[in-house]
């Protein structure tokens, strides 16, 4: 596991592991907010993942795009996620011939679900707030998310 690098002027992120998992998030908390408008965003996002997730033992990539690949909005707040360091080029340009669920640095539904669970558990115990978070699994960064006002 490689911890995220500290950015100038930004506090060290909190490293939070999803239960019974090798998925964790590096959470940089933002401004505290009222629980009523922001908690439903995380709950809604997690419920969407639960309904999409493949049967046990299978998982698949959400998207190979470089933009926001997952977006949930409830009221004035949203949760957005993007892949880490992905460019808009087809995988065959890089010679990739392996199974889709093994493509590095592309978030799968399973990894995102575990990351959202870690986010929910922490905020439910320590208070709801706007946040940015990196999504890591097995020591590799897979994505980045923002929980905050709808854009």
Coordinates of N, CA, C and O in Angstrom, one line a residue, residues 49-144:
X49 N -25.0 1.0 -6.9 CA -23.9 0.0 -7.1 C -24.4 -1.3 -6.7 O -24.2 -2.3 -7.5
X50 N -25.2 -1.5 -5.7 CA -25.7 -2.8 -5.2 C -26.6 -3.4 -6.3 O -26.6 -4.6 -6.5
X51 N -27.4 -2.6 -7.0 CA -28.3 -3.1 -8.0 C -27.6 -3.4 -9.3 O -28.1 -4.2 -10.1
X52 N -26.4 -2.8 -9.5 CA -25.7 -3.1 -10.8 C -24.6 -4.2 -10.7 O -24.3 -4.9 -11.6
X53 N -24.1 -4.4 -9.4 CA -23.0 -5.3 -9.2 C -23.3 -6.7 -9.8 O -24.4 -7.2 -9.6
X54 N -22.3 -7.3 -10.4 CA -22.5 -8.6 -11.1 C -22.6 -9.7 -10.0 O -22.3 -9.4 -8.8
X55 N -22.9 -10.9 -10.4 CA -22.9 -12.0 -9.4 C -21.6 -12.2 -8.7 O -20.5 -11.7 -9.2
X56 N -21.6 -12.8 -7.5 CA -20.4 -13.0 -6.7 C -19.3 -13.6 -7.5 O -19.5 -14.5 -8.3
X57 N -18.1 -13.1 -7.4 CA -16.9 -13.6 -8.1 C -16.7 -12.9 -9.5 O -15.7 -13.1 -10.1
X58 N -17.7 -12.1 -9.9 CA -17.6 -11.4 -11.1 C -17.6 -9.9 -10.8 O -18.2 -9.5 -9.9
X59 N -17.0 -9.1 -11.7 CA -17.1 -7.7 -11.5 C -16.7 -7.1 -12.9 O -16.1 -7.8 -13.7
X60 N -17.1 -5.9 -13.2 CA -16.8 -5.3 -14.4 C -16.5 -3.8 -14.3 O -17.0 -3.1 -13.4
X61 N -15.8 -3.3 -15.2 CA -15.4 -1.9 -15.3 C -16.6 -1.0 -15.5 O -17.4 -1.3 -16.4
X62 N -16.7 0.1 -14.8 CA -17.8 1.0 -15.0 C -17.7 1.7 -16.4 O -18.7 1.7 -17.1
X63 N -16.5 2.2 -16.7 CA -16.3 2.9 -17.9 C -14.8 3.1 -18.2 O -14.1 3.2 -17.2
X64 N -14.4 3.1 -19.4 CA -13.0 3.4 -19.8 C -12.8 4.9 -20.1 O -11.7 5.2 -20.4
X65 N -13.8 5.7 -19.9 CA -13.6 7.1 -20.2 C -12.8 7.9 -19.2 O -12.6 7.4 -18.1
X66 N -12.3 9.0 -19.6 CA -11.5 9.9 -18.7 C -12.3 10.9 -17.9 O -11.8 11.4 -16.9
X67 N -13.5 11.1 -18.3 CA -14.4 12.1 -17.6 C -15.0 11.5 -16.3 O -14.7 10.4 -15.9
X68 N -16.1 12.1 -15.9 CA -16.8 11.6 -14.7 C -17.6 10.4 -15.2 O -18.4 10.5 -16.0
X69 N -17.3 9.2 -14.6 CA -17.9 8.0 -15.0 C -19.1 7.6 -14.2 O -19.8 6.7 -14.5
X70 N -19.2 8.2 -13.0 CA -20.3 7.9 -12.1 C -20.8 9.1 -11.5 O -20.0 9.9 -10.9
X71 N -22.1 9.4 -11.5 CA -22.6 10.7 -10.9 C -24.0 10.4 -10.3 O -24.8 9.9 -11.0
X72 N -24.1 10.7 -9.0 CA -25.4 10.6 -8.4 C -25.7 12.0 -7.8 O -24.9 12.6 -7.1
X73 N -26.9 12.5 -8.0 CA -27.3 13.8 -7.5 C -28.6 13.6 -6.7 O -29.6 12.9 -7.2
X74 N -28.7 14.1 -5.5 CA -29.9 14.2 -4.7 C -30.0 15.6 -4.2 O -29.2 16.0 -3.4
X75 N -31.0 16.3 -4.6 CA -31.2 17.7 -4.2 C -30.1 18.5 -4.7 O -29.7 18.5 -5.8
X76 N -29.4 19.3 -3.7 CA -28.4 20.2 -4.1 C -27.0 19.6 -4.1 O -26.0 20.3 -4.3
X77 N -26.8 18.3 -3.7 CA -25.5 17.7 -3.6 C -25.4 16.5 -4.6 O -26.3 15.9 -5.0
X78 N -24.1 16.3 -4.9 CA -23.8 15.2 -5.8 C -22.5 14.5 -5.4 O -21.7 15.0 -4.7
X79 N -22.4 13.2 -5.9 CA -21.2 12.4 -5.7 C -20.8 12.1 -7.1 O -21.5 11.5 -7.9
X80 N -19.5 12.5 -7.5 CA -19.0 12.2 -8.8 C -17.7 11.4 -8.7 O -16.9 11.7 -7.8
X81 N -17.5 10.5 -9.6 CA -16.2 9.7 -9.6 C -15.7 9.6 -11.0 O -16.4 9.5 -12.0
X82 N -14.3 9.6 -11.1 CA -13.7 9.4 -12.3 C -12.5 8.4 -12.2 O -12.0 8.2 -11.1
X83 N -12.1 7.8 -13.3 CA -11.0 6.9 -13.3 C -9.7 7.7 -13.0 O -9.6 8.9 -13.4
X84 N -8.7 7.0 -12.5 CA -7.4 7.7 -12.2 C -6.5 7.6 -13.5 O -6.2 6.5 -14.0
X85 N -6.0 8.7 -13.9 CA -5.0 8.8 -15.0 C -5.3 8.1 -16.3 O -4.5 7.5 -16.9
X86 N -6.6 8.1 -16.7 CA -7.0 7.5 -17.9 C -7.1 8.5 -19.0 O -7.6 9.6 -18.9
X87 N -6.6 8.1 -20.2 CA -6.7 8.9 -21.4 C -7.8 8.4 -22.3 O -8.2 7.2 -22.2
X88 N -8.3 9.2 -23.1 CA -9.4 8.8 -24.1 C -8.8 8.0 -25.3 O -8.8 8.5 -26.4
X89 N -8.3 6.9 -25.1 CA -7.8 6.1 -26.2 C -8.2 4.6 -25.9 O -8.3 4.2 -24.8
X90 N -8.6 3.9 -27.0 CA -9.0 2.5 -26.9 C -7.8 1.7 -26.3 O -6.7 1.9 -26.6
X91 N -8.2 0.7 -25.5 CA -7.2 -0.2 -24.9 C -6.4 -0.9 -25.9 O -5.2 -1.2 -25.6
X92 N -6.9 -1.2 -27.1 CA -6.1 -2.0 -28.0 C -4.9 -1.3 -28.5 O -3.9 -1.8 -29.0
X93 N -4.9 0.1 -28.4 CA -3.7 0.9 -28.7 C -2.5 0.5 -27.9 O -1.4 0.7 -28.2
X94 N -2.9 0.1 -26.6 CA -1.8 -0.3 -25.7 C -1.5 -1.8 -25.7 O -0.7 -2.3 -24.9
X95 N -2.1 -2.5 -26.6 CA -1.9 -3.9 -26.7 C -2.6 -4.8 -25.7 O -2.3 -5.9 -25.5
X96 N -3.6 -4.2 -25.0 CA -4.4 -4.9 -24.0 C -5.2 -6.0 -24.7 O -6.0 -5.7 -25.5
X97 N -5.1 -7.3 -24.2 CA -5.9 -8.4 -24.7 C -6.5 -9.2 -23.6 O -7.1 -10.2 -23.8
X98 N -6.3 -8.7 -22.3 CA -6.8 -9.5 -21.2 C -8.2 -9.2 -20.9 O -8.9 -8.5 -21.6
X99 N -8.8 -9.9 -19.9 CA -10.2 -9.7 -19.5 C -10.4 -8.3 -19.0 O -9.5 -7.7 -18.4
X100 N -11.6 -7.8 -19.2 CA -11.9 -6.4 -18.8 C -11.9 -6.2 -17.3 O -11.5 -5.1 -16.9
X101 N -12.2 -7.2 -16.5 CA -12.2 -6.9 -15.1 C -10.7 -6.9 -14.5 O -10.6 -6.7 -13.4
X102 N -9.7 -7.1 -15.4 CA -8.3 -7.0 -14.9 C -7.6 -5.8 -15.4 O -6.4 -5.6 -15.2
X103 N -8.3 -4.9 -16.1 CA -7.7 -3.7 -16.7 C -7.3 -2.8 -15.5 O -8.1 -2.4 -14.7
X104 N -6.0 -2.4 -15.4 CA -5.5 -1.6 -14.3 C -6.1 -0.1 -14.4 O -6.3 0.4 -15.5
X105 N -6.3 0.4 -13.3 CA -6.7 1.9 -13.1 C -8.0 2.2 -13.7 O -8.3 3.4 -14.0
X106 N -8.9 1.3 -13.8 CA -10.3 1.6 -14.2 C -11.2 1.0 -13.1 O -11.1 -0.1 -12.8
X107 N -12.0 1.9 -12.6 CA -12.8 1.5 -11.4 C -13.9 0.5 -11.8 O -14.6 0.6 -12.8
X108 N -14.0 -0.6 -11.0 CA -15.1 -1.5 -11.2 C -16.2 -1.2 -10.2 O -16.0 -0.5 -9.3
X109 N -17.4 -1.8 -10.5 CA -18.5 -1.6 -9.6 C -18.2 -2.1 -8.2 O -18.6 -1.4 -7.2
X110 N -17.5 -3.2 -8.1 CA -17.2 -3.7 -6.8 C -16.3 -2.8 -6.0 O -16.5 -2.6 -4.8
X111 N -15.2 -2.3 -6.6 CA -14.3 -1.4 -5.9 C -15.0 -0.1 -5.5 O -14.8 0.4 -4.4
X112 N -15.8 0.4 -6.4 CA -16.5 1.7 -6.1 C -17.5 1.4 -4.9 O -17.6 2.2 -4.0
X113 N -18.2 0.3 -4.9 CA -19.1 0.0 -3.8 C -18.4 -0.1 -2.5 O -18.9 0.4 -1.5
X114 N -17.2 -0.7 -2.5 CA -16.5 -0.8 -1.2 C -16.0 0.5 -0.8 O -15.9 0.8 0.4
X115 N -15.5 1.4 -1.7 CA -15.1 2.7 -1.4 C -16.2 3.5 -0.8 O -16.0 4.2 0.2
X116 N -17.4 3.4 -1.4 CA -18.6 4.1 -0.9 C -19.0 3.7 0.5 O -19.4 4.4 1.4
X117 N -18.8 2.4 0.8 CA -19.1 1.8 2.1 C -18.1 2.4 3.1 O -18.5 2.8 4.2
X118 N -16.8 2.5 2.8 CA -15.8 3.1 3.7 C -16.2 4.6 4.0 O -16.1 5.0 5.1
X119 N -16.6 5.3 2.9 CA -17.0 6.7 3.1 C -18.2 6.8 4.0 O -18.2 7.6 4.9
X120 N -19.2 6.0 3.7 CA -20.4 6.0 4.6 C -20.1 5.7 6.0 O -20.6 6.5 6.9
X121 N -19.4 4.7 6.3 CA -19.1 4.3 7.7 C -18.4 5.4 8.4 O -18.7 5.8 9.5
X122 N -17.4 6.0 7.8 CA -16.6 7.1 8.4 C -17.5 8.3 8.7 O -17.5 8.8 9.8
X123 N -18.2 8.7 7.7 CA -19.0 9.9 7.9 C -20.2 9.7 8.8 O -20.6 10.6 9.5
X124 N -20.7 8.5 8.8 CA -21.8 8.2 9.7 C -21.3 8.3 11.2 O -22.1 8.7 12.1
X125 N -20.1 7.9 11.4 CA -19.5 8.0 12.8 C -18.9 9.3 13.1 O -18.9 9.7 14.3
X126 N -18.4 10.1 12.2 CA -17.6 11.3 12.5 C -18.2 12.6 11.9 O -17.6 13.6 12.0
X127 N -19.4 12.5 11.3 CA -20.0 13.7 10.8 C -20.0 13.8 9.3 O -19.0 13.4 8.7
X128 N -21.0 14.3 8.7 CA -21.1 14.4 7.3 C -20.5 15.7 6.8 O -20.8 16.8 7.4
X129 N -19.8 15.7 5.7 CA -19.1 16.9 5.2 C -18.8 16.7 3.7 O -18.8 15.6 3.2
X130 N -18.6 17.8 3.1 CA -18.1 17.7 1.7 C -16.7 17.1 1.8 O -16.0 17.2 2.8
X131 N -16.4 16.4 0.7 CA -15.1 15.7 0.7 C -14.6 15.4 -0.7 O -15.3 15.4 -1.7
X132 N -13.3 15.2 -0.8 CA -12.6 14.6 -2.0 C -12.0 13.3 -1.5 O -11.5 13.3 -0.4
X133 N -11.9 12.4 -2.4 CA -11.3 11.1 -2.0 C -10.7 10.4 -3.2 O -11.2 10.4 -4.3
X134 N -9.6 9.7 -2.9 CA -9.0 8.9 -3.9 C -9.4 7.5 -3.6 O -9.6 7.1 -2.4
X135 N -9.6 6.7 -4.6 CA -10.0 5.3 -4.4 C -8.8 4.4 -4.8 O -8.3 4.4 -5.9
X136 N -8.4 3.5 -3.8 CA -7.3 2.6 -4.0 C -7.7 1.2 -3.8 O -8.6 0.9 -3.0
X137 N -7.1 0.3 -4.5 CA -7.4 -1.1 -4.3 C -6.1 -1.9 -4.5 O -5.4 -1.7 -5.5
X138 N -5.7 -2.7 -3.6 CA -4.5 -3.6 -3.7 C -3.3 -2.7 -3.9 O -2.4 -3.1 -4.7
X139 N -3.2 -1.5 -3.3 CA -2.0 -0.7 -3.4 C -1.9 0.2 -4.7 O -0.9 0.9 -4.9
X140 N -3.0 0.2 -5.5 CA -3.0 1.0 -6.7 C -4.2 2.0 -6.7 O -5.3 1.6 -6.3
X141 N -3.9 3.2 -7.2 CA -5.0 4.2 -7.3 C -5.8 3.9 -8.5 O -5.3 3.7 -9.6
X142 N -7.2 3.8 -8.3 CA -8.1 3.5 -9.3 C -9.0 4.7 -9.7 O -9.5 4.7 -10.8
X143 N -9.1 5.6 -8.8 CA -10.0 6.7 -9.1 C -10.0 7.8 -8.1 O -9.3 7.8 -7.1
X144 N -10.9 8.8 -8.4 CA -11.0 10.0 -7.6 C -12.5 10.4 -7.5 O -13.2 10.2 -8.5

